[in-house]
Each structure stands twice: as C-alpha cells, then as structure tokens.
C-alpha cells in the first residue's frame, strides 16, 4: 500500500527557470527530481522540484547563489 510522506516542493514561475534549476541541482548533486506541479500549489509554470524537507536550505541556497528565483516552496503530504 502506498504511503503519504512529507515532501518539499519548489515551484517555478517559468519553464526555463525550472529547467535551469534542474540542471543546477544535477550539477551540484542535490537530491530530488522534477515533477508536475501538485494541485495544492497555485503558482508557477506547471513544473516543480520534489525533494526531502531537510534539503530545503541547501536547495534554496543553491538557487539564490545562481540567481534563480522560484514561485513557491511548500512541504506537502504526498505519495512516494
């Protein structure tokens, strides 16, 4: 049976921001993956990065250093 677990979701305003973030996170070997934007978040281009909640500081710091913005950052109960 599938279980829900708290997950960090970072949404992006544009597809180009989402793809740049995906590339950045891959280069930096930060955990997570790109997913369709969950319906609980009403912001962004339709793409979001999903990771563990304890990765929030590292992920947001990487975005800030790279001058990449995000539309929303939330912790949601999601199926994993």
Coordinates of N, CA, C and O in Angstrom, one line a residue:
X1 N 0.8 -1.2 0.0 CA 0.0 0.0 0.0 C 0.9 1.2 0.0 O 1.9 1.3 0.7
X2 N 0.5 2.2 -0.8 CA 1.3 3.5 -0.9 C 1.1 4.3 0.3 O 0.0 4.3 0.9
X3 N 2.1 5.0 0.8 CA 2.0 5.8 2.0 C 2.3 7.2 1.6 O 3.1 7.5 0.7
X4 N 1.7 8.2 2.3 CA 2.0 9.6 2.1 C 3.2 9.9 3.0 O 3.3 9.4 4.1
X5 N 4.0 10.8 2.5 CA 5.2 11.3 3.3 C 5.3 12.8 3.0 O 5.0 13.3 1.9
X6 N 5.9 13.5 4.0 CA 6.1 14.9 3.8 C 7.2 15.1 2.7 O 8.3 14.4 2.8
X7 N 7.0 15.9 1.8 CA 7.9 16.2 0.7 C 8.0 17.7 0.5 O 7.0 18.4 0.5
X8 N 9.2 18.2 0.2 CA 9.4 19.6 -0.2 C 9.1 19.7 -1.6 O 9.6 18.9 -2.5
X9 N 8.4 20.8 -2.0 CA 8.1 21.0 -3.4 C 8.4 22.5 -3.7 O 7.9 23.4 -3.0
X10 N 9.3 22.7 -4.7 CA 9.7 24.0 -5.1 C 9.1 24.3 -6.5 O 9.5 23.6 -7.4
X11 N 8.2 25.2 -6.6 CA 7.6 25.6 -7.9 C 8.3 26.7 -8.6 O 8.9 27.6 -7.9
X12 N 8.3 26.8 -9.9 CA 8.9 27.8 -10.7 C 8.0 28.6 -11.5 O 7.0 28.0 -12.0
X13 N 8.3 29.8 -11.7 CA 7.3 30.7 -12.5 C 7.4 30.4 -14.0 O 6.3 30.5 -14.7
X14 N 8.5 30.0 -14.5 CA 8.6 29.7 -15.9 C 9.3 28.4 -16.1 O 10.1 27.9 -15.3
X15 N 9.1 27.8 -17.3 CA 9.7 26.5 -17.7 C 11.2 26.7 -17.7 O 11.9 25.8 -17.3
X16 N 11.7 27.8 -18.2 CA 13.1 28.0 -18.3 C 13.8 28.0 -17.0 O 14.9 27.5 -16.8
X17 N 13.1 28.6 -16.0 CA 13.6 28.6 -14.6 C 13.7 27.2 -14.0 O 14.6 26.8 -13.4
X18 N 12.6 26.4 -14.3 CA 12.5 25.1 -13.8 C 13.7 24.2 -14.4 O 14.3 23.5 -13.7
X19 N 13.9 24.4 -15.7 CA 14.9 23.6 -16.4 C 16.3 24.0 -15.9 O 17.2 23.2 -15.7
X20 N 16.5 25.3 -15.7 CA 17.8 25.8 -15.2 C 18.1 25.3 -13.8 O 19.2 24.9 -13.4
X21 N 17.0 25.2 -12.9 CA 17.1 24.7 -11.6 C 17.5 23.2 -11.6 O 18.3 22.7 -10.9
X22 N 16.8 22.5 -12.5 CA 17.0 21.1 -12.6 C 18.5 20.8 -13.0 O 19.2 19.9 -12.4
X23 N 19.0 21.6 -13.9 CA 20.4 21.4 -14.3 C 21.4 21.8 -13.2 O 22.3 21.1 -13.0
X24 N 21.1 22.9 -12.5 CA 21.9 23.3 -11.4 C 21.9 22.2 -10.3 O 23.0 21.9 -9.8
X25 N 20.8 21.7 -9.9 CA 20.7 20.7 -8.9 C 21.4 19.4 -9.3 O 22.1 18.8 -8.5
X26 N 21.4 19.1 -10.6 CA 22.1 17.9 -11.0 C 23.6 18.1 -11.0 O 24.3 17.2 -10.5
X27 N 24.1 19.3 -11.4 CA 25.5 19.6 -11.3 C 26.0 19.6 -9.9 O 27.1 19.2 -9.6
X28 N 25.2 20.0 -9.0 CA 25.6 20.1 -7.6 C 25.3 18.8 -6.8 O 25.5 18.7 -5.6
X29 N 24.7 17.8 -7.5 CA 24.4 16.5 -7.0 C 23.4 16.7 -5.8 O 23.6 16.0 -4.8
X30 N 22.5 17.6 -5.9 CA 21.5 17.8 -4.9 C 20.3 16.8 -5.1 O 19.9 16.6 -6.3
X31 N 19.7 16.2 -4.1 CA 18.7 15.2 -4.3 C 17.3 15.8 -4.8 O 17.0 16.9 -4.4
X32 N 16.6 15.0 -5.5 CA 15.2 15.3 -5.9 C 15.0 15.0 -7.3 O 15.9 14.5 -8.0
X33 N 13.8 15.4 -7.8 CA 13.5 15.3 -9.2 C 12.4 16.2 -9.6 O 11.7 16.7 -8.7
X34 N 12.3 16.5 -10.9 CA 11.3 17.4 -11.4 C 10.0 16.6 -11.5 O 10.0 15.4 -11.9
X35 N 8.9 17.2 -11.1 CA 7.5 16.6 -11.1 C 6.5 17.6 -11.7 O 6.8 18.8 -11.7
X36 N 5.3 17.1 -12.1 CA 4.3 18.1 -12.4 C 3.9 18.8 -11.2 O 3.9 18.2 -10.1
X37 N 3.5 20.0 -11.3 CA 3.1 20.9 -10.2 C 1.9 20.2 -9.5 O 0.8 20.0 -10.1
X38 N 2.0 20.0 -8.2 CA 0.8 19.4 -7.4 C -0.3 20.4 -7.4 O -0.1 21.6 -7.4
X39 N -1.6 20.0 -7.4 CA -2.7 20.9 -7.4 C -2.8 21.7 -6.1 O -3.5 22.8 -6.2
X40 N -2.1 21.4 -5.1 CA -2.2 22.1 -3.8 C -1.4 23.5 -4.0 O -1.6 24.3 -3.1
X41 N -0.6 23.6 -5.0 CA 0.2 24.8 -5.2 C -0.4 25.5 -6.4 O -0.4 25.0 -7.5
X42 N -0.8 26.8 -6.2 CA -1.4 27.6 -7.3 C -0.4 28.7 -7.7 O -0.6 29.8 -7.4
X43 N 0.7 28.2 -8.2 CA 1.8 29.2 -8.7 C 2.7 28.4 -9.6 O 2.8 27.2 -9.5
X44 N 3.2 29.1 -10.6 CA 4.2 28.5 -11.4 C 3.8 28.1 -12.8 O 2.7 28.2 -13.2
X45 N 4.7 27.4 -13.4 CA 4.6 27.0 -14.8 C 4.1 25.6 -15.0 O 3.8 25.2 -16.1
X46 N 3.9 24.9 -13.9 CA 3.4 23.5 -14.1 C 4.5 22.5 -13.7 O 4.2 21.3 -13.7
X47 N 5.7 23.0 -13.5 CA 6.8 22.1 -13.1 C 7.3 22.4 -11.7 O 7.2 23.6 -11.3
X48 N 7.7 21.4 -10.9 CA 8.2 21.7 -9.6 C 9.3 20.7 -9.3 O 9.3 19.6 -9.8
X49 N 10.2 21.0 -8.3 CA 11.2 20.1 -7.9 C 10.7 19.5 -6.6 O 10.3 20.2 -5.6
X50 N 10.8 18.2 -6.5 CA 10.4 17.5 -5.2 C 11.6 16.8 -4.6 O 12.5 16.2 -5.3
X51 N 11.7 17.0 -3.3 CA 12.9 16.5 -2.5 C 12.4 16.3 -1.1 O 11.3 16.6 -0.7
X52 N 13.3 15.8 -0.2 CA 13.1 15.7 1.2 C 13.0 17.1 1.8 O 13.8 17.9 1.5
X53 N 12.2 17.3 2.8 CA 12.1 18.6 3.5 C 13.4 19.0 4.1 O 13.7 20.2 4.1
X54 N 14.3 18.1 4.6 CA 15.5 18.6 5.2 C 16.5 19.1 4.2 O 17.6 19.6 4.5
X55 N 16.2 19.0 2.9 CA 17.1 19.6 1.8 C 16.7 21.0 1.5 O 17.4 21.6 0.6
X56 N 15.7 21.6 2.1 CA 15.2 22.9 1.8 C 16.3 24.0 1.8 O 16.5 24.7 0.8
X57 N 17.1 24.0 2.9 CA 18.1 25.0 3.0 C 19.2 24.9 1.9 O 19.5 25.9 1.2
X58 N 19.6 23.7 1.6 CA 20.6 23.6 0.5 C 20.1 23.9 -0.9 O 20.8 24.6 -1.7
X59 N 18.9 23.5 -1.1 CA 18.3 23.8 -2.4 C 18.0 25.3 -2.6 O 18.4 25.8 -3.7
X60 N 17.4 25.9 -1.7 CA 17.2 27.4 -1.8 C 18.4 28.2 -1.8 O 18.5 29.2 -2.6
X61 N 19.5 27.7 -1.1 CA 20.8 28.4 -1.1 C 21.4 28.3 -2.5 O 22.0 29.3 -3.0
X62 N 21.3 27.1 -3.1 CA 21.8 26.9 -4.5 C 21.1 27.8 -5.5 O 21.8 28.4 -6.3
X63 N 19.8 27.9 -5.4 CA 19.0 28.8 -6.3 C 19.5 30.2 -6.1 O 19.6 31.0 -7.1
X64 N 19.6 30.7 -4.8 CA 20.0 32.1 -4.6 C 21.4 32.4 -5.1 O 21.6 33.4 -5.8
X65 N 22.3 31.5 -4.9 CA 23.7 31.7 -5.4 C 23.7 31.8 -7.0 O 24.5 32.5 -7.5
X66 N 22.8 31.0 -7.6 CA 22.7 31.0 -9.1 C 21.8 32.1 -9.6 O 21.6 32.2 -10.8
X67 N 21.3 32.9 -8.7 CA 20.3 34.0 -9.1 C 19.1 33.4 -9.8 O 18.6 34.1 -10.8
X68 N 18.6 32.3 -9.4 CA 17.4 31.7 -10.0 C 16.3 31.9 -8.9 O 16.5 31.6 -7.8
X69 N 15.1 32.3 -9.4 CA 14.0 32.5 -8.5 C 13.1 31.3 -8.6 O 13.1 30.5 -9.5
X70 N 12.2 31.3 -7.6 CA 11.2 30.2 -7.5 C 9.8 30.9 -7.2 O 9.8 32.0 -6.6
X71 N 8.7 30.3 -7.6 CA 7.4 30.8 -7.4 C 6.8 30.5 -6.0 O 6.1 31.2 -5.4
X72 N 7.2 29.3 -5.5 CA 6.6 28.8 -4.2 C 7.5 27.7 -3.7 O 8.2 27.0 -4.4
X73 N 7.5 27.6 -2.4 CA 8.2 26.5 -1.7 C 7.3 26.0 -0.6 O 7.0 26.8 0.3
X74 N 6.9 24.7 -0.6 CA 6.0 24.2 0.4 C 6.4 22.8 0.8 O 7.0 22.1 0.0
X75 N 6.0 22.4 2.0 CA 6.1 21.0 2.4 C 4.7 20.4 2.3 O 3.8 20.9 3.0
X76 N 4.5 19.4 1.5 CA 3.2 18.7 1.3 C 3.3 17.3 1.7 O 4.3 16.6 1.5
X77 N 2.1 16.7 2.1 CA 2.0 15.3 2.3 C 1.7 14.7 0.9 O 0.7 15.1 0.2
X78 N 2.6 13.8 0.4 CA 2.5 13.3 -0.9 C 2.7 11.8 -0.9 O 3.5 11.3 -0.1
X79 N 2.2 11.1 -1.9 CA 2.6 9.7 -2.1 C 4.0 9.6 -2.6 O 4.3 10.4 -3.5
X80 N 4.7 8.7 -2.1 CA 6.1 8.5 -2.6 C 6.3 7.1 -3.2 O 5.5 6.2 -3.0

